[in-house]
Short mmCIF file of C-alpha atoms and ligand atoms in Angstrom, two decimals:
data_model
loop_
_atom_site.label_atom_id
_atom_site.label_comp_id
_atom_site.label_asym_id
_atom_site.label_seq_id
_atom_site.Cartn_x
_atom_site.Cartn_y
_atom_site.Cartn_z
CA MET U 6 3.25 31.97 3.61
CA LYS U 7 6.38 30.39 3.19
CA ILE U 8 7.94 27.73 4.94
CA ALA U 9 10.41 28.39 7.36
CA THR U 10 11.30 25.68 9.05
CA ALA U 11 10.79 21.60 8.93
CA ASP U 12 12.35 19.33 11.73
CA VAL U 13 12.19 15.46 12.11
CA VAL U 14 12.02 14.99 15.63
CA VAL U 15 12.63 11.23 16.60
CA CYS U 16 11.49 10.30 20.23
CA SER U 17 10.56 6.86 22.04
CA PRO U 18 8.05 7.41 24.95
CA ASP U 19 6.74 3.90 24.93
CA ARG U 20 7.58 3.04 21.49
CA ASN U 21 9.43 5.18 18.62
CA PHE U 22 7.61 8.00 16.43
CA VAL U 23 8.69 9.87 13.58
CA THR U 24 6.93 13.59 13.90
CA LEU U 25 7.69 16.22 11.15
CA LYS U 26 7.09 19.63 12.19
CA ILE U 27 6.57 22.20 10.16
CA THR U 28 6.84 26.40 10.81
CA THR U 29 5.75 28.97 8.02
CA ASP U 30 7.02 32.32 8.33
CA ASP U 31 4.14 33.94 10.39
CA GLY U 32 4.82 31.49 12.61
CA LEU U 33 2.21 28.62 12.22
CA THR U 34 3.29 25.43 12.72
CA GLY U 35 1.64 21.70 11.72
CA LEU U 36 2.77 18.38 12.52
CA GLY U 37 2.76 15.07 10.53
CA ASP U 38 3.06 11.82 10.77
CA ALA U 39 6.10 9.23 9.28
CA THR U 40 6.36 6.71 11.99
CA LEU U 41 7.29 3.32 10.27
CA ASN U 42 7.30 0.58 12.92
CA GLY U 43 10.81 -1.05 12.85
CA ARG U 44 12.32 1.17 10.36
CA GLU U 45 11.56 4.35 12.00
CA LEU U 46 15.53 5.85 10.54
CA ALA U 47 15.41 5.40 7.03
CA ALA U 48 11.81 7.80 7.36
CA ALA U 49 13.58 10.33 9.45
CA SER U 50 16.36 10.36 7.13
CA TYR U 51 14.40 10.35 3.61
CA LEU U 52 12.61 13.23 5.20
CA ARG U 53 15.65 15.28 6.76
CA ASP U 54 18.36 14.41 4.04
CA HIS U 55 15.87 14.23 0.91
CA VAL U 56 12.42 17.02 1.61
CA VAL U 57 12.82 19.52 4.26
CA PRO U 58 15.90 20.93 1.60
CA LEU U 59 13.30 20.91 -0.27
CA LEU U 60 10.83 22.33 1.60
CA ILE U 61 12.57 25.60 2.86
CA GLY U 62 11.01 28.69 1.10
CA ARG U 63 7.61 26.85 -0.64
CA ASP U 64 4.48 28.07 -0.31
CA ALA U 65 2.94 26.25 2.37
CA ARG U 66 -0.63 26.75 0.88
CA ASN U 67 0.25 24.41 -2.14
CA ILE U 68 -0.49 21.03 -0.72
CA GLU U 69 -1.75 19.57 -3.58
CA ASP U 70 1.38 20.95 -5.88
CA THR U 71 4.01 20.06 -3.19
CA TRP U 72 2.22 16.55 -2.92
CA GLN U 73 2.61 16.20 -6.58
CA PHE U 74 5.94 17.43 -6.78
CA LEU U 75 7.55 14.77 -3.28
CA TYR U 76 6.41 12.23 -5.76
CA ARG U 77 6.77 12.88 -8.91
CA SER U 78 10.32 14.40 -8.86
CA ALA U 79 11.57 11.53 -6.61
CA TYR U 80 11.05 9.39 -9.91
CA TRP U 81 11.33 6.82 -7.70
CA ARG U 82 7.64 5.40 -7.09
CA ARG U 83 5.71 3.92 -4.31
CA GLY U 84 7.06 2.23 -1.50
CA PRO U 85 6.69 2.64 2.55
CA VAL U 86 9.60 5.03 3.13
CA THR U 87 8.63 7.34 0.26
CA MET U 88 4.94 7.21 1.44
CA VAL U 89 5.40 8.19 5.04
CA ALA U 90 7.38 10.99 4.23
CA ILE U 91 5.10 12.71 1.83
CA ALA U 92 2.08 11.66 4.68
CA ALA U 93 3.85 13.53 7.05
CA VAL U 94 4.38 16.81 4.59
CA ASP U 95 0.95 16.23 3.94
CA VAL U 96 -0.22 16.19 7.06
CA ALA U 97 1.91 18.77 8.65
CA LEU U 98 0.99 20.95 5.45
CA TRP U 99 -3.62 20.36 6.21
CA ASP U 100 -2.51 21.00 9.95
CA ILE U 101 -1.37 24.72 8.97
CA LYS U 102 -4.23 25.50 6.43
CA ALA U 103 -7.19 24.47 9.00
CA LYS U 104 -5.43 26.64 11.56
CA ALA U 105 -4.51 29.20 9.39
CA ALA U 106 -8.40 29.32 8.66
CA GLY U 107 -9.40 28.73 12.23
CA MET U 108 -10.80 25.73 11.93
CA PRO U 109 -11.11 21.81 12.52
CA LEU U 110 -9.50 20.37 9.55
CA TYR U 111 -12.75 18.12 9.41
CA GLN U 112 -14.29 21.54 8.11
CA LEU U 113 -12.10 21.83 5.62
CA LEU U 114 -13.07 18.53 4.40
CA GLY U 115 -16.44 18.99 4.29
CA GLY U 116 -17.88 19.06 7.11
CA ALA U 117 -19.01 16.10 9.99
CA SER U 118 -21.09 13.49 8.06
CA ARG U 119 -21.75 11.84 11.13
CA THR U 120 -21.85 13.00 15.09
CA GLY U 121 -18.92 10.46 16.20
CA ILE U 122 -16.37 8.05 15.01
CA ARG U 123 -17.38 4.13 15.36
CA ALA U 124 -13.99 2.30 16.97
CA TYR U 125 -12.83 -1.19 17.83
CA GLY U 126 -10.81 -2.25 19.90
CA HIS U 127 -8.14 -5.59 20.65
CA ALA U 128 -9.10 -8.02 22.60
CA SER U 129 -6.92 -11.52 22.97
CA GLY U 130 -6.52 -13.91 25.29
CA ARG U 131 -4.10 -17.23 25.26
CA ASP U 132 -7.64 -19.45 26.36
CA LEU U 133 -11.00 -18.84 26.41
CA PRO U 134 -11.37 -17.19 29.94
CA GLU U 135 -8.46 -14.62 29.82
CA LEU U 136 -10.62 -13.80 26.22
CA PHE U 137 -13.54 -13.66 27.69
CA ASP U 138 -11.77 -11.18 30.23
CA SER U 139 -10.52 -9.17 27.49
CA ILE U 140 -14.20 -8.77 25.48
CA ARG U 141 -15.41 -7.66 29.12
CA ARG U 142 -12.52 -5.06 29.80
CA HIS U 143 -12.74 -3.21 26.51
CA GLN U 144 -16.48 -3.43 26.72
CA GLU U 145 -16.08 -1.87 30.26
CA LEU U 146 -13.60 1.37 28.00
CA GLY U 147 -16.66 1.99 26.05
CA PHE U 148 -15.66 -0.63 22.93
CA ARG U 149 -19.16 -1.42 20.94
CA SER U 150 -16.97 -3.00 18.14
CA ILE U 151 -13.91 -5.93 19.29
CA ARG U 152 -11.06 -7.45 17.53
CA VAL U 153 -10.78 -11.00 18.76
CA GLN U 154 -7.00 -12.58 18.53
CA THR U 155 -6.43 -15.81 20.39
CA SER U 156 -3.55 -18.18 21.24
CA VAL U 157 -3.56 -21.38 18.99
CA PRO U 158 -2.75 -25.09 20.95
CA GLY U 159 0.50 -26.26 20.15
CA ILE U 160 2.04 -22.57 18.80
CA LYS U 161 4.34 -20.73 21.67
CA ALA U 162 3.59 -17.07 20.75
CA VAL U 163 0.80 -15.39 18.26
CA TYR U 164 0.32 -12.40 16.63
CA GLY U 165 -1.61 -9.75 18.80
CA VAL U 166 -1.83 -11.33 21.72
CA ALA U 167 -0.78 -10.42 24.76
CA ALA U 168 1.85 -12.69 26.13
CA GLN U 169 0.41 -11.96 29.63
CA PRO U 170 -1.84 -9.74 31.04
CA SER U 171 -0.42 -6.53 31.79
CA ALA U 172 -0.91 -3.68 35.19
CA GLY U 173 -2.71 -6.17 37.46
CA GLY U 174 -4.38 -7.64 34.96
CA THR U 175 -6.77 -5.48 33.58
CA ARG U 176 -5.08 -4.33 30.49
CA TYR U 177 -4.10 -7.03 27.32
CA ASP U 178 -2.07 -4.64 25.92
CA TYR U 179 0.01 -5.71 22.49
CA GLU U 180 2.76 -4.04 21.75
CA PRO U 181 4.09 -5.88 18.50
CA ALA U 182 7.58 -4.13 18.56
CA GLN U 183 10.25 -5.00 20.99
CA ARG U 184 12.87 -3.00 22.04
CA ALA U 185 15.54 -5.28 21.21
CA PRO U 186 18.57 -5.46 18.61
CA LEU U 187 17.08 -8.64 16.93
CA PRO U 188 13.62 -9.42 16.12
CA ALA U 189 12.00 -11.87 18.46
CA GLU U 190 10.95 -14.91 16.68
CA GLU U 191 7.72 -16.71 16.86
CA ASP U 192 5.93 -19.83 15.63
CA TRP U 193 3.42 -21.15 13.43
CA ASP U 194 1.65 -23.79 11.85
CA THR U 195 -1.93 -22.89 9.79
CA GLY U 196 -3.23 -26.18 9.68
CA ALA U 197 -3.83 -25.50 13.74
CA TYR U 198 -4.80 -22.16 13.38
CA LEU U 199 -7.41 -23.27 11.21
CA ARG U 200 -8.88 -25.75 12.77
CA HIS U 201 -8.52 -23.40 16.67
CA LEU U 202 -10.40 -20.60 15.01
CA PRO U 203 -13.82 -21.37 13.91
CA THR U 204 -14.01 -22.91 17.84
CA VAL U 205 -12.84 -19.92 19.64
CA PHE U 206 -15.56 -18.02 17.57
CA GLU U 207 -18.66 -20.43 18.16
CA ALA U 208 -17.88 -19.99 22.08
CA VAL U 209 -17.65 -16.24 21.88
CA ARG U 210 -20.80 -15.82 19.79
CA SER U 211 -22.18 -18.23 22.40
CA GLU U 212 -20.73 -16.26 25.50
CA PHE U 213 -21.38 -12.27 24.09
CA GLY U 214 -24.55 -12.75 21.82
CA PRO U 215 -25.36 -12.02 17.95
CA ASP U 216 -25.00 -8.40 18.04
CA LEU U 217 -21.43 -7.31 19.12
CA PRO U 218 -19.89 -6.69 16.25
CA LEU U 219 -16.47 -9.00 15.91
CA LEU U 220 -13.47 -9.28 13.97
CA HIS U 221 -10.51 -10.82 13.17
CA ASP U 222 -6.92 -10.28 11.30
CA GLY U 223 -5.21 -12.97 9.56
CA HIS U 224 -2.22 -11.26 9.34
CA HIS U 225 -1.21 -12.15 5.77
CA ARG U 226 -0.44 -16.02 6.65
CA MET U 227 -2.95 -17.69 4.29
CA THR U 228 -2.91 -18.83 1.25
CA PRO U 229 -5.93 -18.15 -0.88
CA ILE U 230 -7.41 -21.41 -0.95
CA GLN U 231 -6.89 -21.56 2.90
CA ALA U 232 -8.19 -18.28 3.21
CA ALA U 233 -11.35 -19.35 1.32
CA ARG U 234 -11.72 -21.79 3.98
CA LEU U 235 -11.63 -20.04 6.47
CA GLY U 236 -14.14 -17.31 5.33
CA LYS U 237 -16.73 -20.22 4.73
CA GLU U 238 -15.85 -21.50 8.15
CA LEU U 239 -16.26 -18.42 10.28
CA GLU U 240 -20.02 -17.69 8.38
CA PRO U 241 -22.07 -18.49 11.27
CA TYR U 242 -20.46 -16.15 13.76
CA ASP U 243 -21.03 -13.31 11.58
CA LEU U 244 -17.78 -11.06 11.25
CA PHE U 245 -17.90 -8.05 10.80
CA TRP U 246 -14.60 -8.52 8.63
CA LEU U 247 -11.60 -10.82 8.25
CA GLU U 248 -8.64 -8.75 8.02
CA ASP U 249 -5.75 -9.64 5.63
CA CYS U 250 -6.38 -13.32 4.77
CA THR U 251 -4.13 -13.39 2.62
CA PRO U 252 -0.62 -11.19 1.76
CA ALA U 253 -3.15 -9.55 -1.28
CA GLU U 254 0.88 -8.34 -3.03
CA ASN U 255 -1.05 -10.79 -5.61
CA GLN U 256 -4.56 -8.90 -5.89
CA GLU U 257 -6.31 -11.27 -8.42
CA ALA U 258 -5.45 -14.26 -5.97
CA LEU U 259 -8.46 -12.66 -3.63
CA ARG U 260 -10.92 -13.39 -6.40
CA LEU U 261 -10.58 -17.27 -5.08
CA VAL U 262 -11.26 -16.18 -1.93
CA ARG U 263 -14.36 -14.36 -2.49
CA GLN U 264 -15.86 -17.15 -4.70
CA HIS U 265 -16.09 -18.97 -1.67
CA THR U 266 -17.22 -16.88 0.89
CA THR U 267 -19.53 -14.10 2.43
CA THR U 268 -17.21 -12.87 4.96
CA PRO U 269 -16.71 -9.15 4.89
CA LEU U 270 -12.96 -8.74 3.82
CA ALA U 271 -10.44 -5.91 4.85
CA ILE U 272 -7.22 -5.28 3.37
CA GLY U 273 -4.30 -2.83 2.90
CA GLU U 274 -2.43 -1.92 6.54
CA VAL U 275 1.00 -2.42 4.32
CA PHE U 276 0.21 -0.93 0.97
CA ASN U 277 0.22 2.90 0.34
CA THR U 278 -0.84 4.24 -2.90
CA VAL U 279 -4.24 4.17 -4.68
CA TRP U 280 -2.30 1.81 -7.23
CA ASP U 281 -2.45 -0.81 -3.98
CA PHE U 282 -5.53 -1.12 -4.04
CA GLN U 283 -7.11 -1.06 -8.20
CA THR U 284 -7.67 -4.34 -8.87
CA LEU U 285 -9.05 -5.15 -5.49
CA ILE U 286 -11.32 -1.91 -5.54
CA ARG U 287 -11.99 -2.35 -9.11
CA GLU U 288 -13.39 -5.83 -9.09
CA GLN U 289 -15.00 -5.66 -5.63
CA LEU U 290 -12.46 -7.95 -4.10
CA ILE U 291 -12.86 -6.52 -0.54
CA ASP U 292 -15.27 -4.51 1.49
CA TYR U 293 -12.89 -2.14 3.32
CA VAL U 294 -9.95 -0.76 2.65
CA ARG U 295 -7.67 -0.85 5.53
CA ALA U 296 -4.96 1.78 4.65
CA ALA U 297 -3.77 4.61 7.22
CA VAL U 298 -3.30 8.27 6.90
CA THR U 299 0.15 8.25 7.72
CA HIS U 300 1.25 5.33 5.39
CA THR U 301 -0.35 6.30 2.05
CA GLY U 302 0.72 9.81 1.50
CA GLY U 303 -1.34 12.14 4.14
CA ILE U 304 -5.03 13.35 3.87
CA THR U 305 -4.52 14.07 0.07
CA ALA U 306 -4.05 10.50 -1.41
CA MET U 307 -6.55 9.00 0.90
CA ARG U 308 -9.31 11.00 0.13
CA LYS U 309 -8.61 9.96 -3.23
CA LEU U 310 -8.38 6.58 -2.76
CA LEU U 311 -11.64 6.21 -0.03
CA ASP U 312 -13.43 8.56 -3.07
CA TYR U 313 -12.66 5.69 -5.79
CA ALA U 314 -13.61 2.88 -3.26
CA ALA U 315 -16.96 4.81 -2.46
CA GLN U 316 -17.67 4.18 -6.50
CA TYR U 317 -17.81 0.20 -5.42
CA GLN U 318 -19.59 0.64 -1.66
CA ILE U 319 -16.19 -0.07 -0.05
CA LYS U 320 -15.92 1.39 3.13
CA SER U 321 -12.72 3.06 5.21
CA GLY U 322 -11.64 1.24 8.01
CA ILE U 323 -8.55 3.25 8.51
CA HIS U 324 -5.67 1.17 10.31
CA GLY U 325 -4.96 2.52 13.59
CA PRO U 326 -2.29 0.71 15.66
CA THR U 327 -0.03 2.44 18.55
CA ASP U 328 2.93 2.51 15.70
CA ILE U 329 0.08 5.23 14.14
CA SER U 330 1.42 8.56 16.43
CA PRO U 331 -1.60 10.41 17.99
CA VAL U 332 -0.20 12.39 14.91
CA GLY U 333 -1.30 10.21 12.50
CA MET U 334 -4.21 9.02 14.41
CA ALA U 335 -5.52 12.51 14.37
CA ALA U 336 -5.40 12.93 10.69
CA ALA U 337 -7.45 9.94 9.80
CA LEU U 338 -10.00 11.09 12.77
CA HIS U 339 -10.66 14.15 10.41
CA LEU U 340 -10.80 12.47 7.56
CA ASP U 341 -13.31 9.61 9.31
CA LEU U 342 -15.91 12.32 10.35
CA ALA U 343 -15.71 14.13 6.83
CA ILE U 344 -16.12 10.87 4.22
CA HIS U 345 -19.64 9.67 3.56
CA ASN U 346 -18.19 6.24 2.91
CA PHE U 347 -16.90 5.67 6.81
CA GLY U 348 -16.91 2.29 8.00
CA ILE U 349 -15.22 1.86 11.65
CA GLN U 350 -11.64 3.30 12.88
CA GLU U 351 -9.06 0.73 14.41
CA TYR U 352 -8.06 2.53 18.11
CA MET U 353 -5.51 1.05 20.06
CA GLN U 354 -5.22 3.32 23.00
CA HIS U 355 -1.57 5.21 23.14
CA GLY U 356 0.60 5.01 26.77
CA GLU U 357 0.34 7.66 28.98
CA ARG U 358 4.32 8.78 28.02
CA THR U 359 2.89 9.04 24.72
CA ASN U 360 0.13 11.35 25.54
CA ASP U 361 2.00 13.30 27.49
CA VAL U 362 4.62 13.90 24.52
CA PHE U 363 1.22 14.56 22.00
CA ARG U 364 -1.07 16.61 23.00
CA GLN U 365 -4.21 15.95 21.93
CA SER U 366 -7.72 17.39 21.32
CA PHE U 367 -8.97 14.08 20.26
CA ARG U 368 -11.47 11.76 22.76
CA PHE U 369 -13.47 8.74 22.97
CA GLU U 370 -16.77 8.59 24.68
CA ASP U 371 -19.12 5.39 24.45
CA GLY U 372 -17.75 3.68 21.91
CA TYR U 373 -17.06 6.77 19.59
CA LEU U 374 -14.04 8.75 18.38
CA HIS U 375 -14.15 12.60 18.01
CA PRO U 376 -11.31 14.37 16.76
CA GLY U 377 -11.96 17.94 18.57
CA ASP U 378 -12.76 21.17 17.46
CA GLU U 379 -9.28 23.24 18.12
CA PRO U 380 -8.32 24.41 14.85
CA GLY U 381 -5.72 22.00 12.47
CA ILE U 382 -5.24 18.52 13.48
CA GLY U 383 -5.62 19.14 17.34
CA VAL U 384 -2.33 17.91 18.26
CA GLU U 385 0.76 19.68 19.91
CA LEU U 386 3.65 18.30 20.42
CA ASP U 387 6.18 18.79 23.34
CA THR U 388 9.45 18.83 21.84
CA ASP U 389 11.66 19.13 25.17
CA LEU U 390 9.63 16.37 26.50
CA ALA U 391 10.48 14.23 23.10
CA ASP U 392 13.66 14.92 23.36
CA ARG U 393 14.44 13.52 26.30
CA MET U 394 13.28 9.96 25.49
CA PRO U 395 15.65 9.53 22.20
CA TYR U 396 14.99 6.54 19.68
CA GLN U 397 15.85 2.85 21.06
CA GLN U 398 16.24 -0.02 18.49
CA ALA U 399 13.16 -1.79 17.84
CA TYR U 400 11.74 -4.80 15.73
CA LEU U 401 8.45 -6.22 14.59
CA PRO U 402 8.45 -10.28 15.49
CA TYR U 403 8.70 -12.73 12.09
CA ASN U 404 7.39 -16.30 12.31
CA ARG U 405 8.88 -20.34 11.62
CA LEU U 406 6.86 -22.86 10.65
CA GLY U 407 7.95 -26.23 12.38
CA ASP U 408 10.77 -27.02 10.17
CA GLY U 409 12.48 -23.51 10.32
CA THR U 410 10.70 -22.41 7.08
CA VAL U 411 10.27 -18.06 7.39
CA HIS U 412 6.73 -17.81 7.35
CA ASP U 413 4.48 -14.48 6.97
CA TRP U 414 4.28 -12.92 10.49
O1 LIG W 522 0.91 -5.68 13.02
O2 LIG W 522 0.93 -2.20 12.90
O3 LIG W 522 -4.21 -4.29 12.39
N1 LIG W 522 -3.51 -4.32 13.02
C1 LIG W 522 -2.17 -5.00 12.88
C2 LIG W 522 -1.18 -3.76 13.50
C3 LIG W 522 0.11 -4.65 12.55
C4 LIG W 522 1.34 -2.90 13.49
C5 LIG W 522 2.32 -3.50 12.16
O4 LIG W 522 3.60 -2.31 12.64
O5 LIG W 522 -2.02 -5.55 12.09
O6 LIG W 522 -0.91 -4.46 14.56
CO1 LIG W 523 -3.42 -5.80 10.82
#
């Protein structure tokens, strides 16, 4: 079973996606996601120019060996561009192996450890009535765990908050990447945020009661002492997790946060190897690993990372925004179903055009996701349709403080 062709497909149905399609000499195909939001073409070039030529003729069955070969022979280690490329190859080869075995991928990973995958959705609002509306709307969609983001008085645009309710006010979709030649500039004031957020969670708890699991994303914007204070002040509202409270490249900084709060911490959507989590896991500075299959070297690397986390009772919280394609999402779901230390799965639903290009077997029912039982990962790419939706320049926004200083976004 040799790799005959490997094609990189860049398309933009509702947003940009980079997909690798590997075909073997016996006609099996596998898909991998290499989407790197705002830097898609770098990932596409890394694959096309430097990885695809190395794949042709290789034995498609040797997944571990191919992973180690791509990682070690590059010499330059880690980094998002390298790791999304390796992830795409890895997931495509797992897809092929599972198709060859006639099984859904989760069966090859040890079989199902649960019947469904608890998912959380993204509610947001510019004020409390809008936020409550959005939470109710997500409950109607079936979500039983909900991330809460709101505007902050005095700040014009805040990450994760829909600028305005779209499509007749029923859905508060938030797509951070904008199709434009330059990134949008947003403003930020940590003091205003720290004063405001506990009042939001107090209001949400009194409206929705104690049982609804609530999450919040701090999006790397606080210093350790600010994060410690926020974690402490949110304790009465019993968060499922506080995500990315600090930038966390400085992993030791999390010790300070931990010493001050029992609010559970989730970190890692911008990380891409097990090494980036080494201190966080060994010192038990986090409760959930937020890495994505797409950005962290695929199934092979994520399995090792999550098995390492399991030794410390740290659970998974796999990153699942819309900039992970349905291919990356499906790969995550097979892993979620198979591992023992599953925590929760982020699920921002893709748009209709995306679902037309990527036909999927995974489903969402009553708050639970399931990858489906088709052989492989259960996603097929309509390449003709994809070719009619070419790449469009798009950037994530960035933040400036009141005095013009660039701040973490
Ligand atoms: O901003 O994936 O928790 N989810 C997030 C995401 C990220 C985007 C960046 O590409 O923080 O929405
Ligand atoms: Co996040």
